[in-house]
PDB file of C-alpha atoms in Angstrom:
ATOM      1  CA  MET A   1      26.920 -21.678  24.273  1.00  0.00           C
ATOM      2  CA  GLU A   2      27.484 -23.285  21.782  1.00  0.00           C
ATOM      3  CA  ALA A   3      27.931 -27.289  22.372  1.00  0.00           C
ATOM      4  CA  ALA A   4      31.940 -29.252  22.735  1.00  0.00           C
ATOM      5  CA  SER A   5      32.571 -31.413  19.519  1.00  0.00           C
ATOM      6  CA  THR A   6      33.228 -34.791  21.614  1.00  0.00           C
ATOM      7  CA  GLU A   7      36.775 -34.602  20.256  1.00  0.00           C
ATOM      8  CA  GLU A   8      37.258 -31.378  22.476  1.00  0.00           C
ATOM      9  CA  ILE A   9      35.780 -33.678  25.941  1.00  0.00           C
ATOM     10  CA  GLN A  10      37.734 -33.621  28.738  1.00  0.00           C
ATOM     11  CA  LEU A  11      38.141 -37.177  30.246  1.00  0.00           C
ATOM     12  CA  ARG A  12      38.797 -37.258  33.666  1.00  0.00           C
ATOM     13  CA  HIS A  13      41.020 -40.123  35.227  1.00  0.00           C
ATOM     14  CA  VAL A  14      38.248 -42.406  36.848  1.00  0.00           C
ATOM     15  CA  GLU A  15      36.075 -41.629  33.934  1.00  0.00           C
ATOM     16  CA  LYS A  16      39.288 -42.416  31.382  1.00  0.00           C
ATOM     17  CA  ASP A  17      40.687 -44.963  34.046  1.00  0.00           C
ATOM     18  CA  VAL A  18      36.742 -46.842  35.602  1.00  0.00           C
ATOM     19  CA  LEU A  19      33.616 -45.996  33.757  1.00  0.00           C
ATOM     20  CA  ILE A  20      35.119 -46.230  30.515  1.00  0.00           C
ATOM     21  CA  PRO A  21      36.070 -50.038  30.491  1.00  0.00           C
ATOM     22  CA  LYS A  22      33.238 -50.626  33.274  1.00  0.00           C
ATOM     23  CA  MET A  23      31.196 -50.174  30.125  1.00  0.00           C
ATOM     24  CA  MET A  24      33.056 -52.040  28.273  1.00  0.00           C
ATOM     25  CA  ARG A  25      32.607 -55.318  29.834  1.00  0.00           C
ATOM     26  CA  GLU A  26      29.239 -54.830  29.443  1.00  0.00           C
ATOM     27  CA  LYS A  27      29.711 -54.335  25.976  1.00  0.00           C
ATOM     28  CA  ALA A  28      32.293 -57.053  25.735  1.00  0.00           C
ATOM     29  CA  LYS A  29      30.186 -59.764  27.236  1.00  0.00           C
ATOM     30  CA  GLU A  30      27.123 -59.171  25.239  1.00  0.00           C
ATOM     31  CA  ARG A  31      29.458 -59.728  22.693  1.00  0.00           C
ATOM     32  CA  CYS A  32      30.468 -62.476  24.374  1.00  0.00           C
ATOM     33  CA  ALA A  33      26.953 -63.723  25.467  1.00  0.00           C
ATOM     34  CA  GLN A  34      27.259 -67.957  23.988  1.00  0.00           C
ATOM     35  CA  LYS A  35      30.490 -68.363  25.420  1.00  0.00           C
ATOM     36  CA  VAL A  36      29.156 -66.005  28.672  1.00  0.00           C
ATOM     37  CA  GLU A  37      26.302 -68.644  28.259  1.00  0.00           C
ATOM     38  CA  ALA A  38      27.803 -72.146  27.917  1.00  0.00           C
ATOM     39  CA  PHE A  39      30.916 -70.909  31.284  1.00  0.00           C
ATOM     40  CA  ASN A  40      27.029 -70.596  33.264  1.00  0.00           C
ATOM     41  CA  HIS A  41      26.047 -73.952  31.648  1.00  0.00           C
ATOM     42  CA  CYS A  42      28.586 -75.530  32.116  1.00  0.00           C
ATOM     43  CA  CYS A  43      28.517 -73.841  35.676  1.00  0.00           C
ATOM     44  CA  LYS A  44      25.351 -74.804  36.529  1.00  0.00           C
ATOM     45  CA  GLU A  45      25.871 -78.491  35.716  1.00  0.00           C
ATOM     46  CA  THR A  46      28.580 -79.121  37.971  1.00  0.00           C
ATOM     47  CA  GLY A  47      28.741 -77.068  40.794  1.00  0.00           C
ATOM     48  CA  PHE A  48      32.035 -77.277  42.944  1.00  0.00           C
ATOM     49  CA  LEU A  49      33.045 -79.090  40.686  1.00  0.00           C
ATOM     50  CA  MET A  50      33.196 -75.683  38.330  1.00  0.00           C
ATOM     51  CA  VAL A  51      36.635 -74.803  38.265  1.00  0.00           C
ATOM     52  CA  PHE A  52      37.840 -78.213  37.160  1.00  0.00           C
ATOM     53  CA  LYS A  53      35.145 -78.989  34.904  1.00  0.00           C
ATOM     54  CA  CYS A  54      34.909 -75.930  33.083  1.00  0.00           C
ATOM     55  CA  ARG A  55      37.991 -74.632  32.369  1.00  0.00           C
ATOM     56  CA  GLU A  56      37.244 -75.030  28.309  1.00  0.00           C
ATOM     57  CA  GLU A  57      34.232 -72.905  28.765  1.00  0.00           C
ATOM     58  CA  ASN A  58      36.373 -70.354  30.682  1.00  0.00           C
ATOM     59  CA  ALA A  59      39.495 -70.067  28.369  1.00  0.00           C
ATOM     60  CA  ALA A  60      37.162 -69.101  25.857  1.00  0.00           C
ATOM     61  CA  LEU A  61      35.576 -67.219  27.392  1.00  0.00           C
ATOM     62  CA  LYS A  62      38.507 -64.864  28.625  1.00  0.00           C
ATOM     63  CA  GLU A  63      39.183 -65.413  25.245  1.00  0.00           C
ATOM     64  CA  CYS A  64      36.800 -63.307  23.441  1.00  0.00           C
ATOM     65  CA  LEU A  65      36.531 -60.768  26.281  1.00  0.00           C
ATOM     66  CA  THR A  66      40.005 -60.249  26.368  1.00  0.00           C
ATOM     67  CA  ILE A  67      39.809 -59.817  22.095  1.00  0.00           C
ATOM     68  CA  HIS A  68      37.663 -56.800  23.061  1.00  0.00           C
ATOM     69  CA  TYR A  69      39.810 -54.957  25.656  1.00  0.00           C
ATOM     70  CA  LYS A  70      42.366 -54.729  24.045  1.00  0.00           C
ATOM     71  CA  ASP A  71      40.847 -53.286  20.734  1.00  0.00           C
ATOM     72  CA  PRO A  72      41.757 -49.918  20.406  1.00  0.00           C
ATOM     73  CA  ALA A  73      38.679 -49.591  18.475  1.00  0.00           C
ATOM     74  CA  PHE A  74      36.042 -50.952  20.761  1.00  0.00           C
ATOM     75  CA  PHE A  75      37.510 -48.717  23.723  1.00  0.00           C
ATOM     76  CA  GLU A  76      37.190 -45.534  21.526  1.00  0.00           C
ATOM     77  CA  LEU A  77      33.419 -46.701  20.391  1.00  0.00           C
ATOM     78  CA  CYS A  78      32.612 -47.700  24.403  1.00  0.00           C
ATOM     79  CA  LYS A  79      34.053 -43.852  24.792  1.00  0.00           C
ATOM     80  CA  GLN A  80      32.645 -41.379  22.231  1.00  0.00           C
ATOM     81  CA  GLU A  81      29.069 -43.681  23.292  1.00  0.00           C
ATOM     82  CA  TYR A  82      29.730 -42.680  27.181  1.00  0.00           C
ATOM     83  CA  ILE A  83      30.347 -39.072  25.911  1.00  0.00           C
ATOM     84  CA  GLN A  84      27.100 -38.653  24.167  1.00  0.00           C
ATOM     85  CA  GLU A  85      25.998 -40.341  27.682  1.00  0.00           C
ATOM     86  CA  LYS A  86      27.650 -37.355  28.945  1.00  0.00           C
ATOM     87  CA  LEU A  87      26.552 -34.773  27.488  1.00  0.00           C
ATOM     88  CA  GLU A  88      23.132 -35.494  27.074  1.00  0.00           C
ATOM     89  CA  PHE A  89      22.659 -36.202  31.710  1.00  0.00           C
ATOM     90  CA  GLU A  90      24.860 -32.494  31.502  1.00  0.00           C
ATOM     91  CA  ARG A  91      22.049 -31.618  28.530  1.00  0.00           C
ATOM     92  CA  THR A  92      18.617 -32.793  30.769  1.00  0.00           C
ATOM     93  CA  GLY A  93      19.990 -33.335  34.103  1.00  0.00           C
ATOM     94  CA  VAL A  94      18.946 -37.137  34.091  1.00  0.00           C
ATOM     95  CA  PRO A  95      21.255 -40.199  34.243  1.00  0.00           C
ATOM     96  CA  THR A  96      21.058 -42.891  31.214  1.00  0.00           C
ATOM     97  CA  LYS A  97      20.039 -45.840  33.749  1.00  0.00           C
ATOM     98  CA  ASN A  98      16.511 -43.556  34.537  1.00  0.00           C
ATOM     99  CA  ARG A  99      15.948 -43.199  30.407  1.00  0.00           C
ATOM    100  CA  LYS A 100      15.627 -46.492  29.365  1.00  0.00           C
ATOM    101  CA  GLN A 101      13.067 -47.331  32.011  1.00  0.00           C
ATOM    102  CA  LYS A 102      12.097 -50.849  31.532  1.00  0.00           C
ATOM    103  CA  VAL A 103       8.525 -52.168  30.628  1.00  0.00           C
ATOM    104  CA  PRO A 104       7.838 -54.632  33.539  1.00  0.00           C
ATOM    105  CA  THR A 105       7.229 -57.877  32.712  1.00  0.00           C
ATOM    106  CA  SER A 106       4.867 -58.903  35.146  1.00  0.00           C
ATOM    107  CA  MET A 107       1.984 -56.588  32.784  1.00  0.00           C
TER     108      MET A 107
END
């Protein structure tokens, strides 16, 4: 049986509207790591007042994330990566998260 190219793969509704956007969120957080860190630091420093005191950091984080969410090229990149993971799972039966196991740091 010949492997289907990534262009021929038909994605289910849940894959296009849930799973790929989830991957996009995770990757966008990596790409906006400095803004995420600044917001988290502000929240830790200010406690309950974070709603008022961290508006600037929150706005910068939202702007960074939104740029990625609205980028069609970024969606396509994540879609192709999702398809590759899906094809690899169909080939091996091993979920991606089990293939990318991290070495314990307590060693």
